[in-house]
Coordinates of C-alpha atoms in Angstrom, one line a residue:
X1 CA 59.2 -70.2 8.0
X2 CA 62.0 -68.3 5.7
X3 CA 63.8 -67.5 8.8
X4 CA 63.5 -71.3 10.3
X5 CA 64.8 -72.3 7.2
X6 CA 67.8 -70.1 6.9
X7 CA 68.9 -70.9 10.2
X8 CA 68.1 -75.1 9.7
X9 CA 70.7 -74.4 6.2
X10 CA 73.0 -72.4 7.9
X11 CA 74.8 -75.8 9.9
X12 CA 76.1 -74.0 12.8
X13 CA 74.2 -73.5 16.4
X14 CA 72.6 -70.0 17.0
X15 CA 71.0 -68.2 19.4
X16 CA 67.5 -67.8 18.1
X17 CA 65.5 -64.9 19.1
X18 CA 63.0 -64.7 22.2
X19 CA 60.3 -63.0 20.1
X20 CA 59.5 -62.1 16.9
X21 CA 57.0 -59.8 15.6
X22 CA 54.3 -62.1 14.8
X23 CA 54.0 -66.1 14.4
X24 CA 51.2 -66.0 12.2
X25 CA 48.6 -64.0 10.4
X26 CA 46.6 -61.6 12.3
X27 CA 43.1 -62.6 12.5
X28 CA 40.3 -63.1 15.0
X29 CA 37.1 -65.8 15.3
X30 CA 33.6 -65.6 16.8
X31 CA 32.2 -68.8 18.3
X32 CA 28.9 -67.8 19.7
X33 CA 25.8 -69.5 20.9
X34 CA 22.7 -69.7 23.3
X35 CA 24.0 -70.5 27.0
X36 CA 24.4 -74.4 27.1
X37 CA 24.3 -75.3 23.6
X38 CA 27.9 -76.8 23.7
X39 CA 29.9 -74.1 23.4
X40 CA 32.8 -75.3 26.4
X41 CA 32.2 -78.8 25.2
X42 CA 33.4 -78.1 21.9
X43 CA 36.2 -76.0 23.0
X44 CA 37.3 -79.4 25.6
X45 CA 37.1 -81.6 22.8
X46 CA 39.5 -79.4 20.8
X47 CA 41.7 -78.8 24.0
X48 CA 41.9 -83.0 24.4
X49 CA 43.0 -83.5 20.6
X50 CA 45.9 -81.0 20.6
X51 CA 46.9 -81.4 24.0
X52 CA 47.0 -78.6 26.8
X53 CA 50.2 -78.5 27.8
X54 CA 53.6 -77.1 27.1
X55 CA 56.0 -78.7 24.7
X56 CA 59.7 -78.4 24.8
X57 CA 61.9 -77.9 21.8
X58 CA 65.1 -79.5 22.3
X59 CA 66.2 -79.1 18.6
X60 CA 65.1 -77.4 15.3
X61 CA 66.4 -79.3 12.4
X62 CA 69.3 -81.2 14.2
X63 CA 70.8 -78.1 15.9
X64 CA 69.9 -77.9 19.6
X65 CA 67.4 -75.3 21.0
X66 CA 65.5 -74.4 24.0
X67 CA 62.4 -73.5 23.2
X68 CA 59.2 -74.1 25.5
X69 CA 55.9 -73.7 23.2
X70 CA 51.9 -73.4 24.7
X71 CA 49.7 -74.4 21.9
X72 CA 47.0 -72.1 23.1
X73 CA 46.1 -69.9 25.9
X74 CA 42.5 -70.3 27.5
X75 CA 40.8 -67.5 29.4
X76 CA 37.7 -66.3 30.7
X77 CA 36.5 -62.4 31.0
X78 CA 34.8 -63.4 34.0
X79 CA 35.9 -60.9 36.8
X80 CA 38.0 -58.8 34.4
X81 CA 37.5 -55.2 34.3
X82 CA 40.9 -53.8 33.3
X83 CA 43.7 -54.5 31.0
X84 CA 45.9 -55.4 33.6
X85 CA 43.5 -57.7 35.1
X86 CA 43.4 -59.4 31.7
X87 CA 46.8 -59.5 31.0
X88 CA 47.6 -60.5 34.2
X89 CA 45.3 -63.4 34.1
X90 CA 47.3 -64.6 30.5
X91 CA 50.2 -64.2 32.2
X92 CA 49.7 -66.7 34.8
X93 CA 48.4 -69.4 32.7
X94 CA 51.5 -69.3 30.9
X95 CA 53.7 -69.6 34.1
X96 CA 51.5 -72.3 35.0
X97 CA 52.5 -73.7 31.7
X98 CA 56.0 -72.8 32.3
X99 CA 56.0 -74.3 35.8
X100 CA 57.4 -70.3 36.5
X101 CA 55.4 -68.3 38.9
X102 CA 58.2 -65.4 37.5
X103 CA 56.6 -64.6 34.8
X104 CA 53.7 -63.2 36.1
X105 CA 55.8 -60.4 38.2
X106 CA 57.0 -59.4 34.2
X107 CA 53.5 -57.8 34.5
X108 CA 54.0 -56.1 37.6
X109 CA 56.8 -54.1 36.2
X110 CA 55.3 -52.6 33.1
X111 CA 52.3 -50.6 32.0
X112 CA 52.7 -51.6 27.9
X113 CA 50.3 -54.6 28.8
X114 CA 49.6 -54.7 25.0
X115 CA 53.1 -55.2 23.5
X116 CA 54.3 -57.0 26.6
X117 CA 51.8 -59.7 26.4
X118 CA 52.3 -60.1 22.5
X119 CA 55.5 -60.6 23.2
X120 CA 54.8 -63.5 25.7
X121 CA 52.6 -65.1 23.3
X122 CA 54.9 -64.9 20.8
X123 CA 58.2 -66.3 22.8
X124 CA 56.4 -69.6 24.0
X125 CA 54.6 -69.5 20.0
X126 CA 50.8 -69.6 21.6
X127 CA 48.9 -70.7 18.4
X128 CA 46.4 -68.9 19.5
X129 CA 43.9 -67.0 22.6
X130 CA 40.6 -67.8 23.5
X131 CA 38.8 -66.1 25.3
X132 CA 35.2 -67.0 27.1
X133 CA 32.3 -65.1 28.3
X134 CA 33.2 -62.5 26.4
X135 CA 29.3 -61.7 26.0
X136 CA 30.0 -60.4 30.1
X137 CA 31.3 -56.9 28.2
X138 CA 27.8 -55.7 27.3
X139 CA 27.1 -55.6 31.5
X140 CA 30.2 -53.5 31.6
X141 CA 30.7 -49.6 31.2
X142 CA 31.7 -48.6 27.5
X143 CA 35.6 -47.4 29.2
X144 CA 35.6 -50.6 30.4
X145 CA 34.5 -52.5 27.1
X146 CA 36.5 -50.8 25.4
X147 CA 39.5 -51.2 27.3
X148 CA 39.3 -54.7 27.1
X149 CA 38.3 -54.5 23.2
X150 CA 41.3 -52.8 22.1
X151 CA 43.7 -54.6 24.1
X152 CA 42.4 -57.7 22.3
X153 CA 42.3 -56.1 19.1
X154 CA 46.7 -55.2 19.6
X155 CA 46.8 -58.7 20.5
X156 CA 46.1 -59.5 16.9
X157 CA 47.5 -56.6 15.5
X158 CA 51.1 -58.4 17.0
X159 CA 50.1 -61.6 15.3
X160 CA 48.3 -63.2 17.8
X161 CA 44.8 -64.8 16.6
X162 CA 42.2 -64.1 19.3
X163 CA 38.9 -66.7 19.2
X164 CA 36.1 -65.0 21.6
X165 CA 33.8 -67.0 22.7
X166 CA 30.3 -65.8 24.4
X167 CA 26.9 -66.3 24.1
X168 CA 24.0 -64.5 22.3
X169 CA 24.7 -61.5 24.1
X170 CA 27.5 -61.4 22.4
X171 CA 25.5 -59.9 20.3
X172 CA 25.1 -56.8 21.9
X173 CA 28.3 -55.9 22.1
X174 CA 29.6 -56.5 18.7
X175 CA 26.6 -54.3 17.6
X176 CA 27.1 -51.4 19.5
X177 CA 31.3 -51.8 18.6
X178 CA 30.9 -52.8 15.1
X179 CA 33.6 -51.2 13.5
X180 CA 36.0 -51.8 16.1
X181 CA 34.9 -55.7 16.6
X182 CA 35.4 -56.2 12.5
X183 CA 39.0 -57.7 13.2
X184 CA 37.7 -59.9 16.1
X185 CA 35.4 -61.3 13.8
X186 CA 38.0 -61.5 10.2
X187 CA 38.3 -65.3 9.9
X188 CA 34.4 -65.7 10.6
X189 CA 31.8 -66.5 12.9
X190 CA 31.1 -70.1 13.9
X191 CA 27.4 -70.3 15.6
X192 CA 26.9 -73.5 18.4
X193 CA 22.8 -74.0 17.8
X194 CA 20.9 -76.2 20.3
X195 CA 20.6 -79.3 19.3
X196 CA 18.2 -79.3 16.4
X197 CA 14.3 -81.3 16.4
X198 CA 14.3 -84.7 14.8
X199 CA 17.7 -86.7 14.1
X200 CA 20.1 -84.4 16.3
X201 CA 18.1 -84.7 19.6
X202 CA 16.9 -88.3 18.9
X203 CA 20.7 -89.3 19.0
X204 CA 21.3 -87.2 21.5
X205 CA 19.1 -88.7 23.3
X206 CA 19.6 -92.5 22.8
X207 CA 23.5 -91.6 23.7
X208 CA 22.3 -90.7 27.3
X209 CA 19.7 -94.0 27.5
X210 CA 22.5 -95.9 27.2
X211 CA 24.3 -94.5 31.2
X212 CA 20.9 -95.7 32.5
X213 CA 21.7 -98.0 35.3
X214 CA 18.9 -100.3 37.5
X215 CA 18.5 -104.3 37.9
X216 CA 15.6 -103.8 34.7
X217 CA 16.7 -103.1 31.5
X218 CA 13.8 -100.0 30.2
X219 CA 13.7 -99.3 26.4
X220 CA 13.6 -95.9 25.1
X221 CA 10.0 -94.5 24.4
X222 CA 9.3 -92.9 20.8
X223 CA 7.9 -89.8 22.9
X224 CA 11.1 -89.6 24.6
X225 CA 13.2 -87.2 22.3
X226 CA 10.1 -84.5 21.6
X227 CA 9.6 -84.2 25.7
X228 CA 13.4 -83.6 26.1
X229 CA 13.5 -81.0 23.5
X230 CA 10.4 -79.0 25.1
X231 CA 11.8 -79.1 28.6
X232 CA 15.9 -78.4 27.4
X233 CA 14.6 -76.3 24.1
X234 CA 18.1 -78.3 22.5
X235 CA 20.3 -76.9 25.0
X236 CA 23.3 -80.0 25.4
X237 CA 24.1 -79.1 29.1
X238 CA 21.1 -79.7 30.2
X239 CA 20.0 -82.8 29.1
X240 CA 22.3 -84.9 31.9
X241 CA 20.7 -82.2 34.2
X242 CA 18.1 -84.3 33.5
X243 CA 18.9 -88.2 32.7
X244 CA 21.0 -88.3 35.7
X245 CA 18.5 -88.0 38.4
X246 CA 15.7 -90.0 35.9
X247 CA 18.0 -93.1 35.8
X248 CA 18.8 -92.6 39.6
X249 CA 14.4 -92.3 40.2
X250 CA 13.8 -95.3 38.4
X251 CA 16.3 -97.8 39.6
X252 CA 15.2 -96.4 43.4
X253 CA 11.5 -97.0 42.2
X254 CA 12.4 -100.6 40.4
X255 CA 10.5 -99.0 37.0
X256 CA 10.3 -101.5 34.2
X257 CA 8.2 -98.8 31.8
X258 CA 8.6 -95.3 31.7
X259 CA 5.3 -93.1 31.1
X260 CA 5.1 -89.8 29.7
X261 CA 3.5 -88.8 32.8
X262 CA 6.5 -89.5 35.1
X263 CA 9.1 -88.2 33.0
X264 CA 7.7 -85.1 32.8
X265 CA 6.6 -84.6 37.1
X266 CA 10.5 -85.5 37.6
X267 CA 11.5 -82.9 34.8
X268 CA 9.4 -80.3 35.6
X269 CA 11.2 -80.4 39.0
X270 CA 14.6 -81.1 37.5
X271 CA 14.9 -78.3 35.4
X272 CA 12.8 -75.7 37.0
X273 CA 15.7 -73.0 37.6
X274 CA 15.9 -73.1 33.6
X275 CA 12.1 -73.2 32.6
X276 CA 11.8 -68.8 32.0
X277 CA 14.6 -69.3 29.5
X278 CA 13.7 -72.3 28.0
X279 CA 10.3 -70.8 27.4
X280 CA 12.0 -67.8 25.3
X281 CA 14.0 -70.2 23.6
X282 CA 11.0 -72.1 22.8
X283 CA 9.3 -69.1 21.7
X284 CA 11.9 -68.4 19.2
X285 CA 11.7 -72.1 17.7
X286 CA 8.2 -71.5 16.6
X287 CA 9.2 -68.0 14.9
X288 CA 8.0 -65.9 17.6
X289 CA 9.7 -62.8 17.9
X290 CA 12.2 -62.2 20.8
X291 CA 13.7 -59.1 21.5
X292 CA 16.7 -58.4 23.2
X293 CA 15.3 -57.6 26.5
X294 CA 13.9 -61.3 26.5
X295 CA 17.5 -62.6 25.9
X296 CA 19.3 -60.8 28.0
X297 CA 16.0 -62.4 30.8
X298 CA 17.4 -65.6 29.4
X299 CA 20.8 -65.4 29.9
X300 CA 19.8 -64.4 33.8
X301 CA 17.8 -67.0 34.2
X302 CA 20.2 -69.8 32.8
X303 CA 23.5 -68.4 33.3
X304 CA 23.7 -66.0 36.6
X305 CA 24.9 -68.9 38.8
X306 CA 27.4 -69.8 36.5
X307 CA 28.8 -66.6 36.2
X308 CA 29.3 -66.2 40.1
X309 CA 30.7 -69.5 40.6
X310 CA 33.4 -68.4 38.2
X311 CA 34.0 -65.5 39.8
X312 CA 34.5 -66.9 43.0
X313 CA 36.8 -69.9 41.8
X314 CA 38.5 -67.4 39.7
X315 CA 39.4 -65.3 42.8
X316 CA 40.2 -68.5 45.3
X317 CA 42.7 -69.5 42.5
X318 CA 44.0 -65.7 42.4
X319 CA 44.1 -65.1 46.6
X320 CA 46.1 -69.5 47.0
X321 CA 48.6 -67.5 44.3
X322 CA 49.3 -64.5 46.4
X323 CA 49.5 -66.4 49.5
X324 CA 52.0 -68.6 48.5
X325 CA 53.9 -65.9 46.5
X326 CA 53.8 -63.7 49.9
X327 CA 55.4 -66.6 52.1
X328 CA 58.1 -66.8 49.7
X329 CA 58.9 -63.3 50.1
X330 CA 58.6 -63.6 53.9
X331 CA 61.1 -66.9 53.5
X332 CA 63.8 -65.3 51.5
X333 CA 63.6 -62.0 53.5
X334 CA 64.1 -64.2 56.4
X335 CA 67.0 -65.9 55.3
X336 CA 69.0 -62.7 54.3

């Protein structure tokens, strides 16, 4: 801010630096949570308030400027196994940002993928870099987490703050890298929890009653929120998994009162690819003990498809971007 100001008081146009050092204090955040407690949600919700997309900076206290800023860079770790892969990934988001497919063939041209991407982050001022499914590490070989680790842990060392994001497998990894993970943690953990018994899941629960659609009007049963918790164990994602086809049942069946009994035949089918996991969660709720072996079974059974899907999407994104940037190379070699 000194060094805003003293160019602001200084009355005459200047060329202001591409980078600097660091934008900010170094730090790092944990947000972590079961699978489906919210987690993605919450991060949307904060995306929608501040806006993701670029600004431009046309002037800085009355003198002109050009200066293109990203208020925060959102990855996932899905399908990363390398630095480069990682920085690679940062770097097109910000040329996506930047409406500049160039900026990814910076990364091409260097093997400092630490510094150079600290210095991207800092030119276009990222607030800050969040990374998701971070948990996907403790699957990886220790080269490999640590590869990705450290480069995250530079990233901060330039200035960058890095929030990681994962679920409670998360865990795992932090454990078994705690001295290293101490800066990715520095300005605290934030836990997402399932959506608590009582109040939480009650309101919860009357929020999706109202989307209920149907020629009769059915009130809400008193049993309604306890049955929901048993079959979700809390877990927010889950619960349109199953309102959505309920509604859809009972304005096909014309139902004017719902019974305990139905619900729970439609749930049971609804939500049977989550039922092993929501019975470990369950288990945990009434104090049970659960090892890690039964949450790494939970994360399996809730999250495996998940994880593939982003692959795949992740790749089909990456292969339309080298497609189009190999017929540009075939147009401008035809040209010449």
């Amino acid at each position: 801010m000194r060094y805003l100001h003293n160019i602001a008081s200084s009355g005459r146009t200047q060329i202001m630096p591409r980078h600097r050092n660091a934008v900010g204090p170094a730090g790092g955040m944990i947000i972590i949570g079961p699978t489906g407690s919210g987690k993605s949600s919450t991060l949307d919700r904060f995306g929608a308030y501040i806006g993701d997309y670029a600004r431009l900076h046309t002037s800085l206290c009355g003198l002109p400027c050009y200066w293109p800023q990203i208020p925060f860079i959102r990855m996932t770790a899905a399908g990363v196994y390398t630095k480069k892969q990682a920085a690679r990934q940062i770097a097109t988001i910000i040329g996506r940002h930047l409406n500049d497919s160039r900026v990814i063939s910076t990364v091409e041209r260097t093997a400092d993928y630490d510094n150079h991407i600290a210095k991207l982050l800092n030119t276009y001022l990222v607030g800050f870099l969040i990374v998701e499914d971070i948990q996907l590490l403790s699957r990886m070989k220790n080269e490999v987490k640590w590869e990705i680790l450290s480069f995250l842990i530079r990233l901060q060392e330039n200035g960058i703050i890095v929030i990681c994001v994962g679920t409670i497998l998360l865990q795992t990894v932090l454990e078994a890298h705690r001295s290293e993970t101490e800066k990715l943690r520095s300005l605290g953990t934030i836990w997402i929890r399932p959506a608590g018994k009582g109040n939480e899941t009650r309101n919860l629960c009357i929020k999706m009653w109202q989307r209920q659609i149907g020629e009769h009007h059915v009130e809400m049963p008193d049993w309604l929120p306890e049955e929901t918790g048993r079959f979700t164990a809390g877990l927010r994602r889950h619960v349109p998994e199953l309102f959505v086809p309920l509604f859809k049942k009972m304005a096909d069946d014309k139902l004017k009162k719902l019974s305990r009994d139905y619900f729970c035949s439609l749930a049971e089918v609804a939500l049977s690819h989550i039922a092993p996991g929501v019975v470990i969660m369950n288990r945990a709720y009434q104090g049970k003990r659960v090892d890690s072996d039964e949450l790494k079974k939970f994360e399996e059974y809730i999250d495996c498809d998940l994880y593939k899907r982003n692959v795949i999407h992740r790749n089909e994104v990456l292969n339309r971007y080298l497609k189009r940037r190999a017929s540009r190379s075939k147009s401008v070699t035809g040209s010449t």
